[in-house]
mmCIF file of C-alpha atoms in Angstrom:
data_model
loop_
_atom_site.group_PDB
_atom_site.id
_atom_site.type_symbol
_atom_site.label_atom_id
_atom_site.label_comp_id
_atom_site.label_asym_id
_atom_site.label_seq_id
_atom_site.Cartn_x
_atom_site.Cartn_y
_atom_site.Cartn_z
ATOM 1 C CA UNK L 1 119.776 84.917 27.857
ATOM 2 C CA UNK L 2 118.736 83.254 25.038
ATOM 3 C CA UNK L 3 114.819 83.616 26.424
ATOM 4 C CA UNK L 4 115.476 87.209 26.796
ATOM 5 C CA UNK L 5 116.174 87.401 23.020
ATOM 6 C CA UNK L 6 113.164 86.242 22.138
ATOM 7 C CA UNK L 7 111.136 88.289 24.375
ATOM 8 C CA UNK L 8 113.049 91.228 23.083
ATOM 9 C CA UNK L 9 112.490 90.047 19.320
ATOM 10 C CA UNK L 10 108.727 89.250 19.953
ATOM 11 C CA UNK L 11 107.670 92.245 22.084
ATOM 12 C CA UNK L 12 109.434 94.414 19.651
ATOM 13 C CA UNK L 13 106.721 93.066 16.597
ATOM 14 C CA UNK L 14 103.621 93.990 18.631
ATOM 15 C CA UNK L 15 102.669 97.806 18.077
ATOM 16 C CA UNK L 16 101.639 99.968 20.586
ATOM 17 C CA UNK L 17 98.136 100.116 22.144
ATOM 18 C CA UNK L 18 96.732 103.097 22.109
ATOM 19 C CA UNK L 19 95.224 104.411 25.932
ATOM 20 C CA UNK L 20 91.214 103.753 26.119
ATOM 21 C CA UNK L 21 90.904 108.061 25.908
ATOM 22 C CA UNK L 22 93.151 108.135 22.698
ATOM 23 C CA UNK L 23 90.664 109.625 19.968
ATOM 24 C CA UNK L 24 93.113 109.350 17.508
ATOM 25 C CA UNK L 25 92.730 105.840 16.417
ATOM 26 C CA UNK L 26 89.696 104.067 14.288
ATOM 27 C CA UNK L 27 86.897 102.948 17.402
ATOM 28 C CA UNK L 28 83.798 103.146 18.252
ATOM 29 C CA UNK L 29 83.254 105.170 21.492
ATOM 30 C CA UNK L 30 79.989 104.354 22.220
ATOM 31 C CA UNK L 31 76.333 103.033 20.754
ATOM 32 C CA UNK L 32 73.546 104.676 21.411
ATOM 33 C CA UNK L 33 69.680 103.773 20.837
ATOM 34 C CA UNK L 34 67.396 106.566 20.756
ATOM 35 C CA UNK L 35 64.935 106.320 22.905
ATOM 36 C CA UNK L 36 67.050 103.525 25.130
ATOM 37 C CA UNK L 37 63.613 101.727 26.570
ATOM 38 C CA UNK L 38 60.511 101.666 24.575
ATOM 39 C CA UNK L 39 56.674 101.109 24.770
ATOM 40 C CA UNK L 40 54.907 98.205 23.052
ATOM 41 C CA UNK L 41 54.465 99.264 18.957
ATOM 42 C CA UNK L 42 57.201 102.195 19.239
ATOM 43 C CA UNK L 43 60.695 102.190 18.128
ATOM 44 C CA UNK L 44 64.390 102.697 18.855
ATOM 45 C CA UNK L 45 67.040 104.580 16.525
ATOM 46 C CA UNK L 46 70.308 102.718 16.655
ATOM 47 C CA UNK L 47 73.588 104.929 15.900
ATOM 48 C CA UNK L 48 76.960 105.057 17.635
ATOM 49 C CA UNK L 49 79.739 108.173 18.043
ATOM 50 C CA UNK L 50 82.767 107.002 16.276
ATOM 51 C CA UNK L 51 86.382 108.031 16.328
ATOM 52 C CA UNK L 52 89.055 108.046 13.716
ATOM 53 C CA UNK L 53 92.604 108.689 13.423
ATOM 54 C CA UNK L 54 93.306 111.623 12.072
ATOM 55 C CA UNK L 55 89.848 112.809 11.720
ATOM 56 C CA UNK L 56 86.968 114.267 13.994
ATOM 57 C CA UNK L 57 84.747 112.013 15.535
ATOM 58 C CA UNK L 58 81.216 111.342 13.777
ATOM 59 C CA UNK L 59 77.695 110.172 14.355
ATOM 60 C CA UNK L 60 77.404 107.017 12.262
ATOM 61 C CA UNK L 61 74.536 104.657 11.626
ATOM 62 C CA UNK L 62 75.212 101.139 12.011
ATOM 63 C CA UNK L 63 77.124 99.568 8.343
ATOM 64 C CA UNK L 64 75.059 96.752 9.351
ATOM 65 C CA UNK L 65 72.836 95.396 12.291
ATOM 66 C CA UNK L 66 71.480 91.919 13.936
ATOM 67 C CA UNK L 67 69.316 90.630 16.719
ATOM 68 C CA UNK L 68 72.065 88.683 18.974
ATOM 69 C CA UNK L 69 71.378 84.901 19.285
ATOM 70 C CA UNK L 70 69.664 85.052 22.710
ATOM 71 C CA UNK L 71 67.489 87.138 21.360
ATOM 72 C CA UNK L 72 66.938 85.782 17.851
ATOM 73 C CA UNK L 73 62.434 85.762 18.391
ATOM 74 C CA UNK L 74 62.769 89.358 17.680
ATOM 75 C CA UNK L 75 65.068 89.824 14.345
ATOM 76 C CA UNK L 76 61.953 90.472 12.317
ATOM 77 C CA UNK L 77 61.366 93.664 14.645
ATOM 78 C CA UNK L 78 64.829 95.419 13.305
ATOM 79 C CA UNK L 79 64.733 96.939 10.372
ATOM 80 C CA UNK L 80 66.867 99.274 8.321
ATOM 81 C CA UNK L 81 64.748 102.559 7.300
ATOM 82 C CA UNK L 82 66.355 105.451 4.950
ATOM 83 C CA UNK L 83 69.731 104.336 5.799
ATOM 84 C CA UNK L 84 69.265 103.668 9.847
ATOM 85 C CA UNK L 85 68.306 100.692 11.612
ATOM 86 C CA UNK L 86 65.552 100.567 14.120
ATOM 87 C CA UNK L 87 64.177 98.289 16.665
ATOM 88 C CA UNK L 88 60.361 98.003 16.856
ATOM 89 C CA UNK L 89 59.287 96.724 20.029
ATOM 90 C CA UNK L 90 56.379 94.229 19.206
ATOM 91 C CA UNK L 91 52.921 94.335 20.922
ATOM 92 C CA UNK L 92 52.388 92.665 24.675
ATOM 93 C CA UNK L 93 51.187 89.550 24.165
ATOM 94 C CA UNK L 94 54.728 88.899 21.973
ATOM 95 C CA UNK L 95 56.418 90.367 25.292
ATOM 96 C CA UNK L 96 54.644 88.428 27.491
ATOM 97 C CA UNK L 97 55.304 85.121 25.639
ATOM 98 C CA UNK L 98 59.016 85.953 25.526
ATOM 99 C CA UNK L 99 59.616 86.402 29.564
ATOM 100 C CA UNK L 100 59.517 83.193 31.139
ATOM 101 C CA UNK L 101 62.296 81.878 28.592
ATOM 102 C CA UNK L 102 64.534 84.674 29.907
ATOM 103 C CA UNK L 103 63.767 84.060 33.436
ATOM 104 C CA UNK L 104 62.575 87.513 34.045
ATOM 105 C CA UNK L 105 59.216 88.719 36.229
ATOM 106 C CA UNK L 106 56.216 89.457 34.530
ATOM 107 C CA UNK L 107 55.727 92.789 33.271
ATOM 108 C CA UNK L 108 60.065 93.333 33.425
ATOM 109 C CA UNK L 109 61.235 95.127 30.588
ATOM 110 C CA UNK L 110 62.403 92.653 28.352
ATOM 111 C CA UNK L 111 65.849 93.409 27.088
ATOM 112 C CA UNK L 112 66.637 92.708 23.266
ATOM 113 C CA UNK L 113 70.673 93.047 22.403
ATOM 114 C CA UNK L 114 71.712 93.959 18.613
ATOM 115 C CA UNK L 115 75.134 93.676 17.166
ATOM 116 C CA UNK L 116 75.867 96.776 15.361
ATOM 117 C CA UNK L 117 79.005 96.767 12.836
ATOM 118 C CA UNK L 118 80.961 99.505 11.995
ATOM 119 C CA UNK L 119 83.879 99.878 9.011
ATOM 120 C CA UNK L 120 87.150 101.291 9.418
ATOM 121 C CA UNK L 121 88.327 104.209 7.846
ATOM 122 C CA UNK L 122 89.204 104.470 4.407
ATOM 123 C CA UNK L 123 92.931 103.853 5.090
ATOM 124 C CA UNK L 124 91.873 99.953 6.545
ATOM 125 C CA UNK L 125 88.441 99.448 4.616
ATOM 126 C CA UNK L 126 89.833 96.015 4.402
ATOM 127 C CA UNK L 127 89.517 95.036 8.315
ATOM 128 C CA UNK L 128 86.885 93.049 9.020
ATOM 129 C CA UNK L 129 84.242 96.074 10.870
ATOM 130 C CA UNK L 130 83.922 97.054 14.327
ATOM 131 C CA UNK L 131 81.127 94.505 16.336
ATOM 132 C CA UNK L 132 79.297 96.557 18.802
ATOM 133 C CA UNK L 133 76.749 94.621 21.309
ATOM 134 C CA UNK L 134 74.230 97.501 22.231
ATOM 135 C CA UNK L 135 70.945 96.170 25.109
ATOM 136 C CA UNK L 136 67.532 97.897 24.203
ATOM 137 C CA UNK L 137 64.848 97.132 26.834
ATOM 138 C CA UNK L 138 61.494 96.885 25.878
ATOM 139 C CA UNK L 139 57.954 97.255 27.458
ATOM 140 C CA UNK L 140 58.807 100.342 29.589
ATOM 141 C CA UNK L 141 59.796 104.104 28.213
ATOM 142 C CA UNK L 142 63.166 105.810 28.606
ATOM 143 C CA UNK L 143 64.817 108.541 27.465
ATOM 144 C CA UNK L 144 68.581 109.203 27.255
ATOM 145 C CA UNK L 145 69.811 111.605 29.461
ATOM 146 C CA UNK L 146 70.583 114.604 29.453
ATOM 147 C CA UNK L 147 73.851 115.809 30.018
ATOM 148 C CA UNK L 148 75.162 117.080 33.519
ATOM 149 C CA UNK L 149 76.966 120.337 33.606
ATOM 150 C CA UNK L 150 80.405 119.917 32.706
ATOM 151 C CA UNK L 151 83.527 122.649 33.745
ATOM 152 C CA UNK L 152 86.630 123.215 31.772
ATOM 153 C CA UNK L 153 89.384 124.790 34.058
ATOM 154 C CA UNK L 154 86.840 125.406 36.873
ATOM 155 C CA UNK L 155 84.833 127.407 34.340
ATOM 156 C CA UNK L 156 81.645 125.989 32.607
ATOM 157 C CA UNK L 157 82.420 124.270 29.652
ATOM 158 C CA UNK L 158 80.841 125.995 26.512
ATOM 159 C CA UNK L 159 78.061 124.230 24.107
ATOM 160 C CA UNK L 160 78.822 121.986 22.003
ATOM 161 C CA UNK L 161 81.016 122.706 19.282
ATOM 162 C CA UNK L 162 82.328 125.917 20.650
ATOM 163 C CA UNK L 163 85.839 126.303 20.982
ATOM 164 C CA UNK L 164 87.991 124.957 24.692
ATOM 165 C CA UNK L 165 90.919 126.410 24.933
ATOM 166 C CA UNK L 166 94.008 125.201 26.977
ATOM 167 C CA UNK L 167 96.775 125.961 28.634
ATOM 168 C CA UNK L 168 100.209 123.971 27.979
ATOM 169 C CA UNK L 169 102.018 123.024 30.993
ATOM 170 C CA UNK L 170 99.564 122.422 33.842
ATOM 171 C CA UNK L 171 97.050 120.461 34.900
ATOM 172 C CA UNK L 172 93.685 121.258 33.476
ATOM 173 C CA UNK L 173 90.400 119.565 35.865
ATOM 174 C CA UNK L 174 87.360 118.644 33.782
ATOM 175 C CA UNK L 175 84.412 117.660 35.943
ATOM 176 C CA UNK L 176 80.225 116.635 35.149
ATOM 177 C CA UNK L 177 77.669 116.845 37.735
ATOM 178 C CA UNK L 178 77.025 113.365 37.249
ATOM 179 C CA UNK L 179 73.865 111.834 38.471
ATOM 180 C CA UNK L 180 73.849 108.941 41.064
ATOM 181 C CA UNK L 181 73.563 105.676 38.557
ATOM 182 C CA UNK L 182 75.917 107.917 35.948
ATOM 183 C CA UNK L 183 79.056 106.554 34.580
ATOM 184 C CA UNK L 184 81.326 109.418 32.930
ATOM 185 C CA UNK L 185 84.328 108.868 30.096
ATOM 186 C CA UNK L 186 86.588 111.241 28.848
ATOM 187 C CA UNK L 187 88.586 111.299 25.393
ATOM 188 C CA UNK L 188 91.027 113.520 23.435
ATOM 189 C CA UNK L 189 93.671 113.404 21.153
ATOM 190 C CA UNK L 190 95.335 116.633 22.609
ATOM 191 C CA UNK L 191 97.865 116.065 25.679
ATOM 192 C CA UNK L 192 97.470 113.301 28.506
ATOM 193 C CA UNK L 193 93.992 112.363 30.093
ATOM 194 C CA UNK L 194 94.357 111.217 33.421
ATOM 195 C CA UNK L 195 91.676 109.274 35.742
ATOM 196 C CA UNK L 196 89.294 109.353 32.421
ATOM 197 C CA UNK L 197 86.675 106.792 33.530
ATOM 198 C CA UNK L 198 85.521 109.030 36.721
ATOM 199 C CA UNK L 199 83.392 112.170 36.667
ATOM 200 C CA UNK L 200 86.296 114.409 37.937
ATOM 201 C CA UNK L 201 89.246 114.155 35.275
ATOM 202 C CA UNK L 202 92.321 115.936 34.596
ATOM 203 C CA UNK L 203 94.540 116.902 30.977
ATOM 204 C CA UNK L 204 97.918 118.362 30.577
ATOM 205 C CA UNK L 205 99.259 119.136 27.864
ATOM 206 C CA UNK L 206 103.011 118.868 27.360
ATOM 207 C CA UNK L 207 104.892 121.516 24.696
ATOM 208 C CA UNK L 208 105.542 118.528 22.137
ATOM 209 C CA UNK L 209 101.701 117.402 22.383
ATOM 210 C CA UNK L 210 99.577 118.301 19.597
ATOM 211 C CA UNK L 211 97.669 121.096 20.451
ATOM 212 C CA UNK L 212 94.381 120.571 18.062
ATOM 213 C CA UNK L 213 91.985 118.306 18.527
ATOM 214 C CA UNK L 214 89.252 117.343 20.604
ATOM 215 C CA UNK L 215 87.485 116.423 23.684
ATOM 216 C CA UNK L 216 84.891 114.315 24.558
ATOM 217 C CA UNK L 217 82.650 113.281 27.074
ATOM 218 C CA UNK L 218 80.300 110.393 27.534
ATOM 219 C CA UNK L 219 77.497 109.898 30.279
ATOM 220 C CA UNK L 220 75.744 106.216 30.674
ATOM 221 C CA UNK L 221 73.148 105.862 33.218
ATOM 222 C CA UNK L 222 71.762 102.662 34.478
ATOM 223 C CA UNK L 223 68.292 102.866 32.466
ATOM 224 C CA UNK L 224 70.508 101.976 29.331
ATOM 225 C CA UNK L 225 70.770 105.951 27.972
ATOM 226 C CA UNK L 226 73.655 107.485 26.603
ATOM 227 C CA UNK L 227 74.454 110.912 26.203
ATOM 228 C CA UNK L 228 77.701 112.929 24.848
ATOM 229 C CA UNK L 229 79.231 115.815 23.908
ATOM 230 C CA UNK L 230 81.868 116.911 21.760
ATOM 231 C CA UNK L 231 84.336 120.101 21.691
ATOM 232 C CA UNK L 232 86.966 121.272 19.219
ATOM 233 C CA UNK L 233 90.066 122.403 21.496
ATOM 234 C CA UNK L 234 93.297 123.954 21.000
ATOM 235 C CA UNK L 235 96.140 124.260 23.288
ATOM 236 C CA UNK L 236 98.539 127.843 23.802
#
């Protein structure tokens, strides 16, 4: 009994954790580096799509950025350029020289990871930021992908930053055409998201939801690329 109490009086201190498709909390949904895989001499754009309670979601460049320690030959190649950081890849030979400490075959893209940090919103500036690990492979060119069509209700979704409307009370399927290698997420802050780490997806949205908000989707692939797509929705 007396164990019981204290489970009672500990659990009871520990707030609740939001779900992983919950927009309405401070997170970063996912980094991005634009292009994902680049050529010898050419560089990467490093960014990330951010969510925050009680706001929309935003493109943000990194607060700061830093080579990770297993990859710490290649910090002079990052730089921070009218207020975004990029990644240079460096020439061949400095590729070259930096395989056979990795243990990868010659002429492999050689991958280069970069902590990203991200603040809080305004309401807990004083949190230590957000640490993001994002992988950019070098020696080889990629592009992010393009996004798969998506459907709403069984209906093609609109573009971005059109309007989805809902119904309240039923199940509502969302669905991308994703690729093989493609890895979809979904996220809202309006109703319940169910299944929301598999291309097909469902919402429903329950009378005492909130009916405003938005809903996201995110498409990896396995080259590295990243591509998303945000919609304002409302629920009647």
């Amino acid at each position: 009994m007396r164990y019981l109490l204290l489970l009672v009086a500990i659990t009871g201190c520990i707030d609740p954790i939001d779900a992983r498709w919950q927009l309405d909390h401070d997170h970063v949904i996912v980094a991005r580096a634009t292009p994902p895989r680049v050529r010898e001499g050419e560089g990467t754009n490093l960014d990330a799509l951010v969510a925050h309670e009680g706001k929309p979601v935003s493109v943000e460049a990194p607060q700061t950025a830093e080579v990770a320690q297993g990859s710490a030959n290649f910090a002079r190649y990052l730089t921070q350029e009218d207020g975004s950081w990029v990644l240079h890849a460096p020439d061949a030979r400095t590729l070259a020289a930096a395989r056979p400490a990795l243990g990868i075959d010659e002429n492999a893209p050689v991958p280069v990871e970069v902590v990203l940090t991200f603040p809080h919103g305004n309401e807990r500036a004083g949190l230590d930021p957000f640490h993001v690990r994002k992988t950019v492979w070098m020696g080889e060119p990629s592009t992010n992908p393009d996004l798969p069509a998506i459907t709403v209700d069984g209906v093609p979704a609109p573009d971005e930053g059109a309007e989805v409307v809902l119904p309240i009370g039923r199940d509502v399927y969302l669905s991308a055409d994703a690729g093989d290698g493609q890895r979809v997420n979904w996220l809202t802050n309006v109703g319940t998201l169910f299944q929301d780490d598999v291309a097909t997806s469902f919402l429903r949205v329950a009378p005492t939801d909130s009916l405003s908000g938005e809903l996201v989707v995110v498409v990896r692939d396995r080259e590295g690329g990243v591509a998303w797509r945000v919609w304002p929705v409302r629920a009647e």
